Amino acid sequence: MSSKMYKMAREHLANSLQELVDEELKKFKSKLTYVELKKKLKNIPRGEIKKVSDHEDLAEILVNHYGSWNAVKVTMKILKKIHQRHVAERLLYDIKENDKKNKKKEDDETDDDDDDDDDDETDEEESSDDDDDDDDNDDDDDDDDDDDDNDDDDDDDDK
Protein backbone atom coordinates (compact mmCIF):
# COMPACT_ATOMS: atom_id res chain seq x y z
CA MET A 1 0.00 0.00 0.00
CA SER A 2 1.45 3.37 -0.93
CA SER A 3 2.10 5.82 1.87
CA LYS A 4 0.17 8.45 -0.10
CA MET A 5 -2.96 6.26 -0.19
CA TYR A 6 -2.50 5.29 3.46
CA LYS A 7 -2.24 8.93 4.54
CA MET A 8 -5.18 10.03 2.38
CA ALA A 9 -7.45 7.26 3.70
CA ARG A 10 -6.45 7.90 7.31
CA GLU A 11 -7.13 11.64 6.98
CA HIS A 12 -10.53 11.17 5.32
CA LEU A 13 -11.56 8.53 7.84
CA ALA A 14 -10.50 10.73 10.75
CA ASN A 15 -12.46 13.66 9.30
CA SER A 16 -15.55 11.50 8.89
CA LEU A 17 -15.31 10.01 12.37
CA GLN A 18 -14.89 13.50 13.79
CA GLU A 19 -18.40 14.26 12.50
CA LEU A 20 -19.82 11.76 14.98
CA VAL A 21 -20.91 12.86 18.43
CA ASP A 22 -19.72 10.77 21.39
CA GLU A 23 -22.76 8.49 21.42
CA GLU A 24 -22.47 7.83 17.66
CA LEU A 25 -18.74 7.14 17.95
CA LYS A 26 -19.50 4.67 20.74
CA LYS A 27 -22.04 2.90 18.48
CA PHE A 28 -19.53 2.91 15.62
CA LYS A 29 -16.85 1.27 17.78
CA SER A 30 -19.36 -1.29 19.06
CA LYS A 31 -20.44 -2.29 15.54
CA LEU A 32 -16.81 -2.47 14.47
CA THR A 33 -16.21 -5.55 16.64
CA TYR A 34 -18.91 -7.67 15.04
CA VAL A 35 -19.90 -6.19 11.67
CA GLU A 36 -20.21 -8.83 8.94
CA LEU A 37 -17.23 -8.67 6.63
CA LYS A 38 -15.99 -10.50 3.58
CA LYS A 39 -14.30 -13.83 4.29
CA LYS A 40 -10.78 -12.51 3.98
CA LEU A 41 -11.39 -9.66 6.45
CA LYS A 42 -11.47 -10.15 10.18
CA ASN A 43 -13.01 -7.84 12.74
CA ILE A 44 -10.75 -5.68 14.86
CA PRO A 45 -10.44 -7.20 18.34
CA ARG A 46 -12.64 -5.51 20.92
CA GLY A 47 -9.73 -4.91 23.29
CA GLU A 48 -7.89 -2.96 20.59
CA ILE A 49 -10.92 -0.78 19.93
CA LYS A 50 -11.43 -0.04 23.65
CA LYS A 51 -7.91 1.44 23.78
CA VAL A 52 -8.83 4.03 21.16
CA SER A 53 -9.19 7.48 22.65
CA ASP A 54 -10.13 9.61 19.64
CA HIS A 55 -11.12 9.63 15.97
CA GLU A 56 -7.49 9.98 14.81
CA ASP A 57 -6.43 6.81 16.62
CA LEU A 58 -9.48 4.94 15.36
CA ALA A 59 -8.75 5.95 11.76
CA GLU A 60 -5.16 4.75 12.21
CA ILE A 61 -6.31 1.37 13.54
CA LEU A 62 -8.84 0.98 10.71
CA VAL A 63 -6.26 1.62 7.99
CA ASN A 64 -3.60 -0.53 9.67
CA HIS A 65 -6.01 -3.43 10.16
CA TYR A 66 -7.96 -3.40 6.89
CA GLY A 67 -5.77 -1.51 4.47
CA SER A 68 -6.73 1.83 2.93
CA TRP A 69 -9.61 0.94 0.64
CA ASN A 70 -11.15 -1.77 2.84
CA ALA A 71 -11.01 0.59 5.83
CA VAL A 72 -13.07 3.08 3.84
CA LYS A 73 -15.58 0.40 2.80
CA VAL A 74 -15.95 -0.97 6.35
CA THR A 75 -16.34 2.56 7.74
CA MET A 76 -19.02 3.40 5.18
CA LYS A 77 -20.88 0.17 5.96
CA ILE A 78 -20.91 0.87 9.70
CA LEU A 79 -21.82 4.53 9.23
CA LYS A 80 -24.88 3.44 7.27
CA LYS A 81 -25.81 0.90 9.96
CA ILE A 82 -25.75 3.58 12.65
CA HIS A 83 -27.89 5.88 10.48
CA GLN A 84 -25.07 8.20 9.44
CA ARG A 85 -25.52 7.75 5.70
CA HIS A 86 -24.75 11.41 5.03
CA VAL A 87 -21.34 11.01 6.70
CA ALA A 88 -20.67 7.86 4.63
CA GLU A 89 -21.66 9.64 1.42
CA ARG A 90 -19.48 12.62 2.29
CA LEU A 91 -16.54 10.28 2.94
CA LEU A 92 -16.93 8.70 -0.48
CA TYR A 93 -17.36 12.10 -2.15
CA ASP A 94 -14.22 13.49 -0.47
CA ILE A 95 -12.16 10.49 -1.54
CA LYS A 96 -13.37 10.75 -5.14
CA GLU A 97 -12.60 14.48 -5.21
CA ASN A 98 -9.15 13.79 -3.83
CA ASP A 99 -8.57 11.21 -6.58
CA LYS A 100 -9.66 13.71 -9.24
CA LYS A 101 -7.24 16.31 -7.88
CA ASN A 102 -4.41 13.79 -7.84
CA LYS A 103 -5.15 12.67 -11.39
CA LYS A 104 -5.34 16.27 -12.59
CA LYS A 105 -2.07 17.01 -10.86
CA GLU A 106 -0.47 13.97 -12.53
CA ASP A 107 -1.91 15.03 -15.90
CA ASP A 108 -0.58 18.56 -15.41
CA GLU A 109 2.85 17.16 -14.61
CA THR A 110 2.66 14.99 -17.72
CA ASP A 111 1.59 18.00 -19.79
CA ASP A 112 4.63 19.91 -18.53
CA ASP A 113 6.81 17.09 -19.87
CA ASP A 114 4.94 17.24 -23.17
CA ASP A 115 5.61 20.98 -23.40
CA ASP A 116 9.33 20.25 -23.38
CA ASP A 117 8.81 17.92 -26.32
CA ASP A 118 6.83 20.60 -28.15
CA ASP A 119 9.77 22.98 -27.84
CA ASP A 120 12.01 20.41 -29.50
CA GLU A 121 9.52 20.00 -32.34
CA THR A 122 9.36 23.76 -32.81
CA ASP A 123 13.14 23.91 -33.08
CA GLU A 124 13.07 21.15 -35.69
CA GLU A 125 10.35 22.94 -37.65
CA GLU A 126 12.35 26.16 -37.65
CA SER A 127 15.43 24.40 -38.95
CA SER A 128 13.26 22.72 -41.59
CA ASP A 129 11.98 26.12 -42.63
CA ASP A 130 15.55 27.31 -42.99
CA ASP A 131 16.27 24.36 -45.27
CA ASP A 132 13.20 25.22 -47.33
CA ASP A 133 14.52 28.75 -47.82
CA ASP A 134 17.75 27.33 -49.17
CA ASP A 135 15.78 25.14 -51.55
CA ASP A 136 13.90 28.18 -52.81
CA ASN A 137 17.17 29.88 -53.59
CA ASP A 138 18.37 26.82 -55.45
CA ASP A 139 15.21 26.89 -57.55
CA ASP A 140 15.87 30.50 -58.46
CA ASP A 141 19.32 29.55 -59.69
CA ASP A 142 17.80 26.80 -61.80
CA ASP A 143 15.40 29.27 -63.35
CA ASP A 144 18.31 31.45 -64.38
CA ASP A 145 19.94 28.48 -66.04
CA ASP A 146 16.74 27.79 -67.94
CA ASP A 147 16.73 31.33 -69.23
CA ASP A 148 20.27 30.89 -70.45
CA ASP A 149 19.25 27.73 -72.26
CA ASN A 150 16.45 29.58 -73.96
CA ASP A 151 18.85 32.27 -75.05
CA ASP A 152 20.98 29.63 -76.68
CA ASP A 153 17.95 28.31 -78.51
CA ASP A 154 17.23 31.76 -79.80
CA ASP A 155 20.75 31.99 -81.11
CA ASP A 156 20.27 28.72 -82.96
CA ASP A 157 17.20 30.06 -84.68
CA ASP A 158 19.12 33.01 -86.01
CA LYS A 159 21.59 30.79 -87.75
Tab-separated table of C-alpha atoms in Angstrom, residues 13-107:
chain	number	residue	atom	x	y	z
A	13	LEU	CA	-11.559	8.527	7.843
A	14	ALA	CA	-10.497	10.730	10.755
A	15	ASN	CA	-12.457	13.662	9.298
A	16	SER	CA	-15.548	11.497	8.887
A	17	LEU	CA	-15.311	10.013	12.373
A	18	GLN	CA	-14.893	13.496	13.786
A	19	GLU	CA	-18.402	14.262	12.498
A	20	LEU	CA	-19.823	11.756	14.975
A	21	VAL	CA	-20.909	12.858	18.434
A	22	ASP	CA	-19.715	10.773	21.390
A	23	GLU	CA	-22.761	8.491	21.423
A	24	GLU	CA	-22.473	7.833	17.658
A	25	LEU	CA	-18.743	7.141	17.955
A	26	LYS	CA	-19.503	4.667	20.743
A	27	LYS	CA	-22.040	2.902	18.477
A	28	PHE	CA	-19.529	2.907	15.621
A	29	LYS	CA	-16.853	1.271	17.781
A	30	SER	CA	-19.359	-1.286	19.063
A	31	LYS	CA	-20.436	-2.293	15.543
A	32	LEU	CA	-16.807	-2.474	14.468
A	33	THR	CA	-16.208	-5.551	16.635
A	34	TYR	CA	-18.913	-7.673	15.039
A	35	VAL	CA	-19.900	-6.188	11.674
A	36	GLU	CA	-20.207	-8.831	8.944
A	37	LEU	CA	-17.225	-8.666	6.632
A	38	LYS	CA	-15.990	-10.503	3.580
A	39	LYS	CA	-14.301	-13.834	4.286
A	40	LYS	CA	-10.781	-12.511	3.975
A	41	LEU	CA	-11.387	-9.661	6.448
A	42	LYS	CA	-11.469	-10.147	10.182
A	43	ASN	CA	-13.014	-7.839	12.744
A	44	ILE	CA	-10.754	-5.676	14.856
A	45	PRO	CA	-10.438	-7.199	18.339
A	46	ARG	CA	-12.641	-5.506	20.922
A	47	GLY	CA	-9.725	-4.907	23.289
A	48	GLU	CA	-7.891	-2.965	20.591
A	49	ILE	CA	-10.922	-0.782	19.928
A	50	LYS	CA	-11.426	-0.038	23.647
A	51	LYS	CA	-7.906	1.438	23.781
A	52	VAL	CA	-8.829	4.028	21.161
A	53	SER	CA	-9.195	7.485	22.652
A	54	ASP	CA	-10.128	9.613	19.636
A	55	HIS	CA	-11.123	9.630	15.967
A	56	GLU	CA	-7.486	9.980	14.811
A	57	ASP	CA	-6.432	6.805	16.621
A	58	LEU	CA	-9.481	4.940	15.365
A	59	ALA	CA	-8.750	5.950	11.764
A	60	GLU	CA	-5.162	4.750	12.209
A	61	ILE	CA	-6.313	1.370	13.536
A	62	LEU	CA	-8.842	0.975	10.714
A	63	VAL	CA	-6.262	1.622	7.993
A	64	ASN	CA	-3.597	-0.530	9.665
A	65	HIS	CA	-6.008	-3.430	10.157
A	66	TYR	CA	-7.963	-3.404	6.893
A	67	GLY	CA	-5.772	-1.505	4.466
A	68	SER	CA	-6.731	1.827	2.931
A	69	TRP	CA	-9.612	0.939	0.642
A	70	ASN	CA	-11.147	-1.772	2.843
A	71	ALA	CA	-11.014	0.591	5.832
A	72	VAL	CA	-13.072	3.083	3.839
A	73	LYS	CA	-15.578	0.397	2.799
A	74	VAL	CA	-15.949	-0.965	6.348
A	75	THR	CA	-16.335	2.556	7.738
A	76	MET	CA	-19.019	3.396	5.182
A	77	LYS	CA	-20.885	0.175	5.959
A	78	ILE	CA	-20.912	0.870	9.696
A	79	LEU	CA	-21.820	4.535	9.233
A	80	LYS	CA	-24.878	3.440	7.267
A	81	LYS	CA	-25.808	0.897	9.963
A	82	ILE	CA	-25.755	3.585	12.648
A	83	HIS	CA	-27.895	5.881	10.482
A	84	GLN	CA	-25.071	8.197	9.445
A	85	ARG	CA	-25.519	7.745	5.699
A	86	HIS	CA	-24.749	11.412	5.032
A	87	VAL	CA	-21.337	11.011	6.698
A	88	ALA	CA	-20.674	7.865	4.630
A	89	GLU	CA	-21.655	9.643	1.419
A	90	ARG	CA	-19.481	12.621	2.290
A	91	LEU	CA	-16.536	10.284	2.937
A	92	LEU	CA	-16.927	8.698	-0.484
A	93	TYR	CA	-17.358	12.096	-2.147
A	94	ASP	CA	-14.223	13.486	-0.474
A	95	ILE	CA	-12.160	10.489	-1.544
A	96	LYS	CA	-13.368	10.746	-5.144
A	97	GLU	CA	-12.603	14.476	-5.205
A	98	ASN	CA	-9.145	13.787	-3.826
A	99	ASP	CA	-8.566	11.206	-6.577
A	100	LYS	CA	-9.663	13.713	-9.235
A	101	LYS	CA	-7.243	16.309	-7.885
A	102	ASN	CA	-4.411	13.795	-7.835
A	103	LYS	CA	-5.152	12.674	-11.393
A	104	LYS	CA	-5.344	16.267	-12.588
A	105	LYS	CA	-2.072	17.012	-10.856
A	106	GLU	CA	-0.474	13.974	-12.527
A	107	ASP	CA	-1.913	15.032	-15.897
